[in-house]
Coordinates of C-alpha atoms in Angstrom, one line a residue:
X15 CA 50.6 -9.1 44.6
X16 CA 48.1 -11.6 45.8
X17 CA 45.1 -9.4 46.9
X18 CA 43.1 -6.6 45.4
X19 CA 44.0 -4.3 48.4
X20 CA 47.7 -4.7 47.5
X21 CA 46.9 -3.7 43.9
X22 CA 45.7 -0.3 45.3
X23 CA 42.0 -0.7 45.2
X24 CA 40.0 1.2 47.8
X25 CA 38.2 -0.7 50.6
X26 CA 34.7 -0.1 49.1
X27 CA 35.6 -1.9 45.9
X28 CA 37.4 -4.7 47.8
X29 CA 34.3 -5.2 50.0
X30 CA 32.1 -5.5 46.9
X31 CA 34.5 -8.1 45.5
X32 CA 34.5 -10.0 48.8
X33 CA 30.7 -10.2 48.7
X34 CA 31.1 -11.9 45.3
X35 CA 33.8 -14.3 46.7
X36 CA 36.3 -12.8 44.3
X37 CA 39.5 -12.6 46.3
X38 CA 42.4 -13.4 44.0
X39 CA 43.2 -11.2 41.0
X40 CA 44.0 -12.8 37.6
X41 CA 47.3 -12.0 35.8
X42 CA 45.8 -9.2 33.6
X43 CA 44.3 -7.7 36.7
X44 CA 47.5 -7.9 38.6
X45 CA 49.4 -6.2 35.9
X46 CA 46.9 -3.6 34.7
X47 CA 45.2 -2.3 37.8
X48 CA 48.3 -0.7 39.4
X49 CA 49.2 1.0 36.1
X50 CA 45.6 2.3 35.5
X51 CA 45.3 3.6 39.1
X52 CA 48.6 5.3 39.3
X53 CA 48.9 7.2 36.0
X54 CA 47.0 9.0 33.3
X55 CA 48.9 7.1 30.7
X56 CA 47.3 5.5 27.7
X57 CA 47.2 1.7 28.0
X58 CA 47.0 -1.4 25.8
X59 CA 46.0 -4.7 27.4
X60 CA 46.5 -7.7 25.1
X61 CA 44.8 -10.7 26.6
X62 CA 42.5 -13.5 25.4
X63 CA 38.9 -13.7 26.4
X64 CA 38.5 -15.3 29.8
X65 CA 41.4 -13.6 31.6
X66 CA 39.2 -11.2 33.6
X67 CA 39.6 -8.0 31.4
X68 CA 36.3 -6.5 32.6
X69 CA 37.4 -6.2 36.2
X70 CA 40.9 -5.2 35.0
X71 CA 39.6 -1.9 33.5
X72 CA 36.3 -1.7 35.4
X73 CA 37.7 -1.6 38.9
X74 CA 40.3 1.2 38.3
X75 CA 37.7 3.2 36.4
X76 CA 35.2 3.0 39.3
X77 CA 37.9 4.3 41.6
X78 CA 39.2 7.2 39.5
X79 CA 35.8 8.5 38.4
X80 CA 34.4 11.3 40.7
X81 CA 31.0 10.3 41.9
X82 CA 30.1 13.9 43.0
X83 CA 30.4 15.2 39.4
X84 CA 27.3 15.2 37.2
X85 CA 29.1 14.9 33.9
X86 CA 30.0 11.9 31.8
X87 CA 33.6 11.2 32.6
X88 CA 34.0 7.8 31.0
X89 CA 32.8 5.9 27.9
X90 CA 33.2 2.1 27.5
X91 CA 32.7 0.8 24.0
X92 CA 31.9 -2.9 23.3
X93 CA 31.1 -4.7 20.1
X94 CA 27.7 -6.3 21.1
X95 CA 24.8 -5.3 23.2
X96 CA 25.1 -8.5 25.2
X97 CA 28.7 -7.7 26.2
X98 CA 27.7 -4.1 26.8
X99 CA 25.0 -5.2 29.2
X100 CA 27.3 -7.7 30.9
X101 CA 29.9 -5.0 31.4
X102 CA 27.3 -2.6 32.9
X103 CA 25.9 -5.2 35.2
X104 CA 29.4 -6.1 36.3
X105 CA 30.3 -2.5 37.0
X106 CA 27.1 -1.9 39.0
X107 CA 27.9 -5.0 41.0
X108 CA 31.4 -3.8 41.7
X109 CA 30.1 -0.3 42.6
X110 CA 27.8 -1.7 45.3
X111 CA 29.3 0.6 48.0
X112 CA 29.5 3.7 45.7
X113 CA 25.8 4.5 45.6
X114 CA 26.2 7.9 44.1
X115 CA 27.9 6.5 41.0
X116 CA 25.6 6.2 38.0
X117 CA 26.3 3.7 35.2
X118 CA 24.0 3.5 32.1
X119 CA 24.2 1.1 29.1
X120 CA 23.0 2.1 25.6
X121 CA 22.8 -0.2 22.6
X122 CA 21.0 -0.6 19.3
X123 CA 18.0 -2.8 18.8
X124 CA 16.2 -1.2 21.8
X125 CA 14.0 1.8 22.3
X126 CA 16.3 4.9 22.0
X127 CA 13.7 7.0 23.8
X128 CA 14.0 5.0 26.9
X129 CA 17.8 5.3 26.8
X130 CA 17.6 9.0 26.2
X131 CA 15.4 9.3 29.3
X132 CA 17.9 7.2 31.4
X133 CA 20.8 9.4 30.3
X134 CA 19.0 12.5 31.7
X135 CA 20.1 11.1 35.1
X136 CA 23.6 12.3 34.1
X137 CA 25.6 9.1 34.6
X138 CA 29.3 9.4 35.1
X139 CA 30.0 6.2 33.1
X140 CA 28.3 5.2 29.8
X141 CA 28.7 1.7 28.4
X142 CA 27.7 1.6 24.7
X143 CA 27.9 -0.1 21.4
X144 CA 29.5 2.2 18.8
X145 CA 26.5 2.7 16.4
X146 CA 24.1 3.7 19.2
X147 CA 26.6 6.1 20.7
X148 CA 27.1 7.8 17.4
X149 CA 23.3 8.2 17.1
X150 CA 23.1 9.7 20.6
X151 CA 26.0 12.1 19.9
X152 CA 24.3 13.3 16.7
X153 CA 21.1 13.8 18.6
X154 CA 23.1 15.9 21.1
X155 CA 22.0 13.6 23.9
X156 CA 25.6 12.7 24.9
X157 CA 28.2 15.4 25.3
X158 CA 31.9 14.2 25.4
X159 CA 33.4 17.6 26.2
X160 CA 34.2 16.6 29.8
X161 CA 35.3 13.1 29.0
X162 CA 38.4 11.9 30.9
X163 CA 38.5 8.2 29.9
X164 CA 37.7 6.1 26.9
X165 CA 37.8 2.3 27.2
X166 CA 37.8 0.1 24.0
X167 CA 36.9 -3.4 25.0
X168 CA 37.3 -6.2 22.5
X169 CA 38.7 -3.7 20.1
X170 CA 39.6 -6.2 17.4
X171 CA 36.1 -7.6 17.5
X172 CA 34.6 -4.2 17.0
X173 CA 36.7 -3.8 13.9
X174 CA 35.8 -7.3 12.7
X175 CA 32.1 -6.3 12.9
X176 CA 32.6 -3.2 10.8
X177 CA 32.7 -0.4 13.4
X178 CA 35.8 1.3 12.0
X179 CA 33.9 4.4 10.9
X180 CA 32.0 4.7 14.1
X181 CA 35.1 4.3 16.2
X182 CA 37.0 7.0 14.3
X183 CA 34.0 9.4 14.6
X184 CA 33.7 8.8 18.4
X185 CA 37.5 9.1 19.1
X186 CA 37.8 12.2 16.9
X187 CA 35.0 13.9 18.9
X188 CA 36.7 13.2 22.3
X189 CA 39.0 15.7 24.1
X190 CA 42.7 15.4 23.1
X191 CA 43.8 15.2 26.7
X192 CA 41.6 12.2 27.6
X193 CA 43.1 8.8 28.6
X194 CA 42.5 5.8 26.4
X195 CA 42.5 2.2 27.6
X196 CA 42.4 -0.4 24.8
X197 CA 41.9 -4.1 25.4
X198 CA 42.1 -6.6 22.6
X199 CA 42.9 -10.3 22.0
X200 CA 45.0 -9.5 18.9
X201 CA 46.8 -6.5 17.4
X202 CA 46.0 -6.4 13.7
X203 CA 47.0 -3.5 11.5
X204 CA 43.7 -1.7 12.0
X205 CA 44.2 -1.7 15.7
X206 CA 47.7 -0.3 15.2
X207 CA 46.2 2.5 13.2
X208 CA 43.9 3.5 16.0
X209 CA 46.8 3.4 18.4
X210 CA 49.0 5.6 16.2
X211 CA 46.2 8.0 15.5
X212 CA 44.4 8.4 18.9
X213 CA 46.8 7.2 21.6
X214 CA 49.9 8.8 23.1
X215 CA 52.8 6.6 24.0
X216 CA 50.7 3.8 25.5
X217 CA 52.0 1.4 28.1
X218 CA 51.4 -2.2 26.8
X219 CA 50.8 -5.3 28.8
X220 CA 50.4 -8.8 27.3
X221 CA 49.3 -11.9 29.1
X222 CA 48.5 -15.5 28.0
X223 CA 45.0 -16.8 28.3
X224 CA 44.1 -18.1 31.7
X225 CA 41.1 -20.0 30.5
X226 CA 41.1 -23.5 31.9
X227 CA 38.1 -25.7 32.1
X228 CA 37.6 -28.3 34.9
X229 CA 38.5 -31.7 33.5
X230 CA 35.7 -33.4 35.5
X231 CA 33.0 -31.6 33.4
X232 CA 31.2 -33.5 30.6
X233 CA 30.3 -31.0 27.8
X234 CA 27.2 -31.8 25.8
X235 CA 25.0 -29.9 23.3
X236 CA 21.5 -30.3 22.1
X237 CA 20.4 -28.9 18.7
X238 CA 16.9 -27.4 19.1
X239 CA 14.8 -24.5 17.8
X240 CA 14.5 -21.4 20.1
X241 CA 10.7 -22.0 20.3
X242 CA 11.3 -25.5 21.6
X243 CA 13.9 -24.8 24.2
X244 CA 11.5 -24.6 27.1
X245 CA 10.1 -28.0 26.4
X246 CA 13.6 -29.4 25.9
X247 CA 14.6 -28.0 29.3
X248 CA 11.6 -29.7 30.9
X249 CA 12.5 -33.0 29.3
X250 CA 16.1 -32.8 30.6
X251 CA 14.7 -32.1 34.1
X252 CA 12.3 -35.0 33.8
X253 CA 14.9 -37.6 32.9
X254 CA 17.3 -36.4 35.5
X255 CA 15.3 -36.7 38.8
X256 CA 18.3 -35.7 40.9
X257 CA 18.9 -32.5 38.9
X258 CA 20.4 -29.7 41.0
X259 CA 21.8 -27.0 38.7
X260 CA 22.0 -23.6 37.2
X261 CA 20.7 -22.4 33.9
X262 CA 22.3 -19.3 32.4
X263 CA 20.6 -16.7 30.2
X264 CA 22.0 -13.6 28.5
X265 CA 19.5 -11.0 29.7
X266 CA 17.6 -10.2 32.9
X267 CA 14.2 -10.3 31.1
X268 CA 14.9 -13.8 29.6
X269 CA 16.1 -15.0 33.0
X270 CA 12.9 -13.9 34.7
X271 CA 10.5 -15.1 32.0
X272 CA 12.1 -18.5 31.8
X273 CA 12.1 -19.0 35.5
X274 CA 8.4 -18.0 35.6
X275 CA 7.6 -20.4 32.7
X276 CA 9.5 -23.3 34.3
X277 CA 7.9 -22.6 37.7
X278 CA 4.4 -22.6 36.2
X279 CA 5.1 -26.0 34.7
X280 CA 5.6 -27.4 38.2
X281 CA 9.4 -27.4 38.5
X282 CA 11.2 -25.8 41.5
X283 CA 13.0 -22.9 39.8
X284 CA 13.5 -19.2 40.5
X285 CA 15.4 -16.4 38.9
X286 CA 18.6 -14.6 40.0
X287 CA 19.4 -11.3 38.3
X288 CA 20.4 -7.7 38.8
X289 CA 16.9 -6.3 39.1
X290 CA 16.3 -8.2 42.4
X291 CA 16.8 -6.5 45.7
X292 CA 19.5 -7.8 47.9
X293 CA 16.8 -9.3 50.2
X294 CA 15.3 -11.1 47.2
X295 CA 18.7 -12.3 46.1
X296 CA 19.5 -13.6 49.6
X297 CA 16.1 -15.4 49.7
X298 CA 16.6 -17.1 46.3
X299 CA 20.2 -18.2 47.2
X300 CA 19.0 -19.5 50.6
X301 CA 16.3 -21.6 49.0
X302 CA 18.8 -22.9 46.4
X303 CA 21.4 -23.8 49.0
X304 CA 18.9 -25.7 51.2
X305 CA 17.6 -27.4 48.0
X306 CA 14.1 -26.0 48.2
X307 CA 14.9 -25.1 44.6
X308 CA 16.4 -27.6 42.2
X309 CA 17.2 -25.0 39.5
X310 CA 18.6 -21.5 39.6
X311 CA 18.0 -19.4 36.4
X312 CA 20.6 -16.7 36.4
X313 CA 22.5 -14.1 34.4
X314 CA 26.3 -14.3 34.1
X315 CA 26.9 -11.4 36.4
X316 CA 24.4 -12.3 39.0
X317 CA 25.8 -15.8 39.2
X318 CA 29.3 -14.6 40.0
X319 CA 30.4 -15.7 43.4
X320 CA 27.9 -18.6 43.6
X321 CA 29.8 -21.2 45.5
X322 CA 27.5 -24.2 46.0
X323 CA 28.7 -27.8 46.2
X324 CA 27.1 -30.8 44.5
X325 CA 25.7 -28.9 41.5
X326 CA 25.0 -31.6 39.0
X327 CA 24.2 -29.7 35.8
X328 CA 24.8 -26.4 34.1
X329 CA 22.5 -25.4 31.2
X330 CA 23.4 -22.7 28.7
X331 CA 20.0 -21.4 27.4
X332 CA 22.1 -19.5 24.9
X333 CA 25.9 -19.6 24.4
X334 CA 27.7 -16.6 25.9
X335 CA 29.6 -14.2 23.6
X336 CA 32.8 -14.6 25.7
X337 CA 34.7 -17.7 26.5
X338 CA 35.3 -16.3 30.0
X339 CA 31.6 -16.6 30.7
X340 CA 31.4 -20.2 29.4
X341 CA 34.3 -21.1 31.7
X342 CA 32.6 -19.3 34.7
X343 CA 29.3 -20.9 33.9
X344 CA 30.6 -24.5 33.6
X345 CA 32.7 -24.0 36.7
X346 CA 29.5 -24.0 38.9
X347 CA 29.5 -27.8 38.6
X348 CA 32.1 -30.5 39.2
X349 CA 33.5 -28.9 42.3
X350 CA 35.5 -30.6 45.1
X351 CA 36.6 -33.3 42.8
X352 CA 33.1 -34.4 41.7
X353 CA 31.8 -34.8 38.2
X354 CA 29.3 -32.5 36.5
X355 CA 27.5 -32.0 33.2
X356 CA 27.4 -28.8 31.1
X357 CA 24.6 -28.7 28.5
X358 CA 24.4 -26.1 25.7
X359 CA 21.1 -25.5 23.8
X360 CA 22.0 -24.4 20.3
X361 CA 20.3 -23.8 17.0
X362 CA 21.5 -25.4 13.8
X363 CA 23.2 -22.1 12.9
X364 CA 25.1 -22.1 16.2
X365 CA 26.7 -25.5 16.0
X366 CA 29.8 -24.0 14.4
X367 CA 30.3 -22.1 17.7
X368 CA 30.6 -25.4 19.5
X369 CA 33.6 -26.2 17.3
X370 CA 35.1 -22.8 18.0
X371 CA 34.8 -23.3 21.8
X372 CA 36.3 -26.8 21.5
X373 CA 39.3 -25.4 19.6
X374 CA 39.9 -22.4 21.9
X375 CA 39.3 -24.1 25.2
X376 CA 40.7 -27.5 24.2
X377 CA 37.6 -29.4 25.3
X378 CA 35.4 -31.9 23.6
X379 CA 31.6 -31.7 23.2
X380 CA 29.3 -34.7 22.8
X381 CA 26.1 -34.2 20.8
X382 CA 23.2 -35.6 22.8
X383 CA 19.5 -36.1 21.8
X384 CA 16.6 -34.5 23.5
X385 CA 14.6 -37.2 25.2
X386 CA 11.4 -38.3 23.4
X387 CA 8.0 -37.9 24.9
X388 CA 7.9 -41.7 25.5
X389 CA 11.2 -41.5 27.3
X390 CA 10.0 -38.7 29.4
X391 CA 6.8 -40.5 30.3
X392 CA 8.7 -43.7 31.2
X393 CA 11.2 -41.7 33.3
X394 CA 8.4 -39.9 35.2
X395 CA 6.6 -43.1 35.9
X396 CA 9.8 -44.9 37.0
X397 CA 10.6 -42.0 39.4
X398 CA 7.0 -41.9 40.8
X399 CA 6.8 -45.7 41.3
X400 CA 10.3 -45.9 42.7
X401 CA 9.3 -43.3 45.4
X402 CA 6.4 -45.5 46.4
X403 CA 8.4 -48.7 46.3
X404 CA 11.3 -47.2 48.3
X405 CA 9.1 -45.4 50.8
X406 CA 10.3 -46.2 54.3
X407 CA 7.5 -46.9 56.8
X408 CA 8.4 -45.4 60.1
X409 CA 6.6 -46.6 63.2
X410 CA 3.6 -48.9 63.5
X411 CA 0.6 -48.2 61.2
X412 CA -2.8 -48.0 63.0
X413 CA -4.4 -51.4 62.9
X414 CA -7.9 -50.1 62.2
X415 CA -6.7 -48.1 59.2
X416 CA -4.8 -51.1 57.8
X417 CA -7.8 -53.3 58.2
X418 CA -10.0 -50.6 56.5
X419 CA -7.6 -50.5 53.5
X420 CA -7.4 -54.3 53.3
X421 CA -11.2 -54.6 53.3
X422 CA -11.5 -52.0 50.6
X423 CA -9.0 -53.7 48.3
X424 CA -10.0 -57.2 49.2
X425 CA -11.9 -57.8 45.9
X426 CA -9.2 -56.1 43.7
X427 CA -6.5 -58.3 42.3
X428 CA -2.8 -57.4 42.6
X429 CA -2.7 -56.8 38.8
X430 CA -5.8 -54.5 38.9
X431 CA -4.4 -52.6 41.9
X432 CA -1.2 -51.9 40.0
X433 CA -3.1 -50.8 36.9
X434 CA -5.1 -48.3 39.0
X435 CA -2.0 -47.0 40.6
X436 CA -0.4 -46.6 37.2
X437 CA -3.4 -44.9 35.8
X438 CA -3.5 -42.5 38.7
X439 CA 0.2 -41.5 38.2
X440 CA -0.3 -41.2 34.5
X441 CA -3.1 -38.7 35.0
X442 CA -0.5 -36.3 36.6
X443 CA 1.7 -36.4 33.5
X444 CA 1.3 -33.6 31.0
X445 CA 3.6 -33.0 28.0
X446 CA 2.8 -29.8 26.1
X447 CA 4.6 -30.9 22.9
X448 CA 5.0 -34.6 22.3
X449 CA 6.9 -34.2 19.0
X450 CA 10.6 -34.8 18.3
X451 CA 12.4 -31.6 19.3
X452 CA 15.8 -32.6 17.9
X453 CA 16.9 -30.5 15.0
X454 CA 18.5 -32.5 12.1
X455 CA 19.7 -31.9 8.6
X456 CA 16.2 -32.8 7.4
X457 CA 14.3 -30.7 9.9
X458 CA 13.5 -28.0 7.3
X459 CA 11.5 -30.4 5.2
X460 CA 9.8 -31.5 8.4
X461 CA 8.9 -27.9 9.2
X462 CA 7.3 -27.7 5.8
X463 CA 5.0 -30.7 6.7
X464 CA 4.3 -29.2 10.1
X465 CA 3.3 -25.9 8.5
X466 CA 0.8 -27.7 6.3
X467 CA -0.8 -29.3 9.3
X468 CA -0.7 -26.1 11.3
X469 CA -2.4 -24.2 8.5
X470 CA -5.7 -25.9 9.4
X471 CA -5.8 -24.1 12.8
X472 CA -3.3 -21.2 12.4
X473 CA -3.2 -18.2 10.1
X474 CA 0.1 -16.8 9.0
X475 CA 0.8 -13.1 9.5
X476 CA 3.7 -10.9 8.8
X477 CA 5.1 -7.8 10.6
X478 CA 7.5 -5.2 9.2
X479 CA 10.3 -6.0 11.7
X480 CA 13.2 -8.2 10.7
X481 CA 16.9 -9.0 11.2
X482 CA 17.9 -5.4 10.4
X483 CA 16.0 -4.5 13.6
X484 CA 18.1 -7.0 15.6
X485 CA 15.0 -8.7 17.0
X486 CA 15.1 -12.3 18.0
X487 CA 12.3 -14.9 18.0
X488 CA 11.9 -14.7 21.7
X489 CA 11.8 -10.9 21.7
X490 CA 9.3 -10.8 18.9
X491 CA 7.1 -13.4 20.7
X492 CA 7.1 -11.2 23.9
X493 CA 6.3 -8.1 21.8
X494 CA 3.3 -9.8 20.1
X495 CA 1.9 -11.1 23.3
X496 CA 2.5 -7.8 25.2
X497 CA 0.8 -5.6 22.6
X498 CA -2.0 -7.9 21.5
X499 CA -2.8 -9.7 24.8
X500 CA -2.5 -13.0 23.0
X501 CA -1.2 -16.0 25.0
X502 CA 2.1 -17.6 24.1
X503 CA 0.3 -20.8 23.4
X504 CA -1.7 -19.1 20.7
X505 CA 1.4 -18.1 18.7
X506 CA 3.0 -20.7 16.4
X507 CA 6.1 -20.8 14.4
X508 CA 8.1 -17.5 13.9
X509 CA 10.4 -17.0 10.9
X510 CA 12.5 -13.8 10.9
X511 CA 13.8 -12.5 7.5
X512 CA 15.8 -9.5 6.7
X513 CA 13.1 -6.8 6.8
X514 CA 10.0 -8.6 7.9
X515 CA 9.0 -11.6 10.1
X516 CA 6.3 -14.2 9.6
X517 CA 4.4 -15.7 12.6
X518 CA 1.5 -18.1 13.0
X519 CA -1.5 -17.2 15.2
X520 CA -4.5 -19.3 16.1
X521 CA -7.3 -18.3 13.7
X522 CA -9.6 -17.2 16.6
X523 CA -7.0 -14.7 17.7
X524 CA -6.0 -13.2 14.3
X525 CA -8.3 -10.2 14.3
X526 CA -7.4 -9.3 17.9
X527 CA -3.7 -9.3 17.1
X528 CA -4.1 -7.3 13.9
X529 CA -6.4 -4.8 15.6
X530 CA -4.1 -4.2 18.5
X531 CA -1.2 -3.3 16.2
X532 CA -3.3 -0.7 14.3
X533 CA -1.8 2.8 14.9
X534 CA 1.1 1.3 16.9
X535 CA 4.3 3.3 16.3
X536 CA 7.9 3.0 17.3
X537 CA 10.0 6.2 17.1
X538 CA 7.8 7.6 14.4
X539 CA 7.7 4.4 12.4
X540 CA 4.4 2.6 12.0
X541 CA 4.5 -1.1 12.9
X542 CA 2.1 -3.1 10.6
X543 CA 0.8 -6.6 10.9
X544 CA -1.0 -8.1 7.9
X545 CA -2.1 -11.5 6.8
X546 CA 0.2 -13.5 4.6
X547 CA -2.0 -14.9 1.8
X548 CA 0.8 -16.1 -0.4
X549 CA 1.7 -19.8 -0.5
X550 CA 4.9 -20.8 1.5
X551 CA 8.0 -20.7 -0.7
X552 CA 10.8 -23.1 -0.6
X553 CA 14.0 -21.9 1.2
X554 CA 15.8 -21.8 -2.2
X555 CA 13.2 -19.6 -3.8
X556 CA 13.2 -17.3 -0.7
X557 CA 17.0 -16.9 -1.0
X558 CA 16.7 -16.3 -4.8
X559 CA 14.0 -13.6 -4.2
X560 CA 16.2 -11.9 -1.6
X561 CA 19.2 -11.8 -3.9
X562 CA 17.0 -10.5 -6.8
X563 CA 15.8 -7.6 -4.5
X564 CA 19.4 -6.8 -3.6
X565 CA 20.4 -6.7 -7.2
X566 CA 17.5 -4.4 -8.1
X567 CA 18.2 -2.1 -5.1
X568 CA 21.9 -1.7 -6.2
X569 CA 21.0 -1.0 -9.9
X570 CA 21.8 -4.6 -11.0
X571 CA 25.3 -4.6 -9.5
X572 CA 26.3 -7.1 -6.8
X573 CA 26.0 -5.5 -3.4
X574 CA 28.9 -5.2 -1.1
X575 CA 30.8 -3.1 1.3
X576 CA 28.1 -3.1 4.0
X577 CA 29.0 -4.3 7.4
X578 CA 25.7 -6.2 7.8
X579 CA 25.8 -5.6 11.5
X580 CA 22.9 -5.2 13.8
X581 CA 22.6 -4.4 17.5
X582 CA 24.4 -1.1 17.3
X583 CA 22.3 1.5 15.6
X584 CA 19.3 -0.6 14.4
X585 CA 15.8 0.1 15.7
X586 CA 13.6 -2.6 17.1
X587 CA 9.9 -2.7 17.5
X588 CA 10.0 -4.1 21.1
X589 CA 6.9 -3.4 23.1
X590 CA 8.7 -1.2 25.6
X591 CA 9.5 1.6 23.1
X592 CA 6.2 1.8 21.1
X593 CA 3.3 4.3 21.3
X594 CA 0.0 4.9 19.7
X595 CA -0.7 7.7 17.3

């Protein structure tokens, strides 16, 4: 079977796929879709990441779910909120011509009140992380009594992350006659236990990985702090004057914020994500195709179907969770036999993932350095002066204007005229951060020196949100600015620990930030911001103090047994879910 129509998909779904330029099913799609459409049999799909599993279960699910019903008919469970969001965005894109079908995504680390409100619209399909779904079930917000389908995506990864207890609770609460579809890269003993306990004589399909990366792509990575990524991106654009590419982000809000920041800095960039109307999407793509834009900032799902030749670069603002998405992203460049560059921006802690991608995709990454401020300045000047030197004079210049210019410059030497031209061009150049952005093994000690310098103009505050709330540096920065009204430029370094986070604020803005947070609550929990008057501790002493606290909390015994996960049931203090007392 070579087309989706031949697999049994209805025309509305096929039309949506055609709009995305998705016309040929992958092997897992060819084998799974007919089975999932034609029977109520439980199903196991064994396939590596990158084989098109989301469409393999998502398309049949969209076809069998009754859009006239106002009950939840299907639950899709995913290990991470990023994957859950990607699945939901993909399903919404596929369901373009089924307007009555409602799909909602719920996950930890975000305001549960907003998700509860969204679920009141009675979606037929819910995509969820296990921890958050258990929370919603216990609150009696989600009722599984009418459930017909349960999909477990990346089942082995959910177990690896410690979700065994949550999966057992969810599956035990579902109707006995529901149909279960399980997709996994491997089949460890824990997965077999789930199959034996909750599935009835499942049909199993296994396919080899179809992940192949274009050989004409040069894979590079830059090691940089999250707070310096915007400046790093601008420097990459500056030293590549012919840049014509796509930058990928994980979430819609990051996509829009980055596109806005890059645009305000004077670069030709716009966002492409699922919150745009079709008219807006068409407008952005039209400008990108005719090169009015040099950079498209996009989510993975929104960028599916982008078929533009001559793309020189792909930038990964953050590495995707799935290899499938790395392959899709990188594949936007090096088309039609041309060469292209794929650049990943990673933190020091993410460098190990580069090695994992190398092993699994059988590719080689080269570590590159972020251009220095001097290199950026030189490149900008070279580009500006080259434009002048190469400018083609068309037609005859007016003789009177030429004479006027020659008279004006008559007493200026050639050297002085070049100096004036150079000075004028330099006046246009502005670099917000002239420091070395490259992260190295010694960067922590450098941060200590920077902090000492910054202490003269910054105060250090702390907030009672941390890693347990699954909040990132970028999300915390947006929260601080949204609630306090402070500008991003007024916020300095952010350091997130387990249960709290430290951040620097310009001294003039300290009282305003602290005052705005007074009385601020998130789901009944007061969010506090206070000054940190203690001297900075060394990384070793911080780790020792954290271990001491763990020993005290466990009665002096070594702690263990916890999953240490976040992003499922944790609560975050993001600005969207807070309120005043």
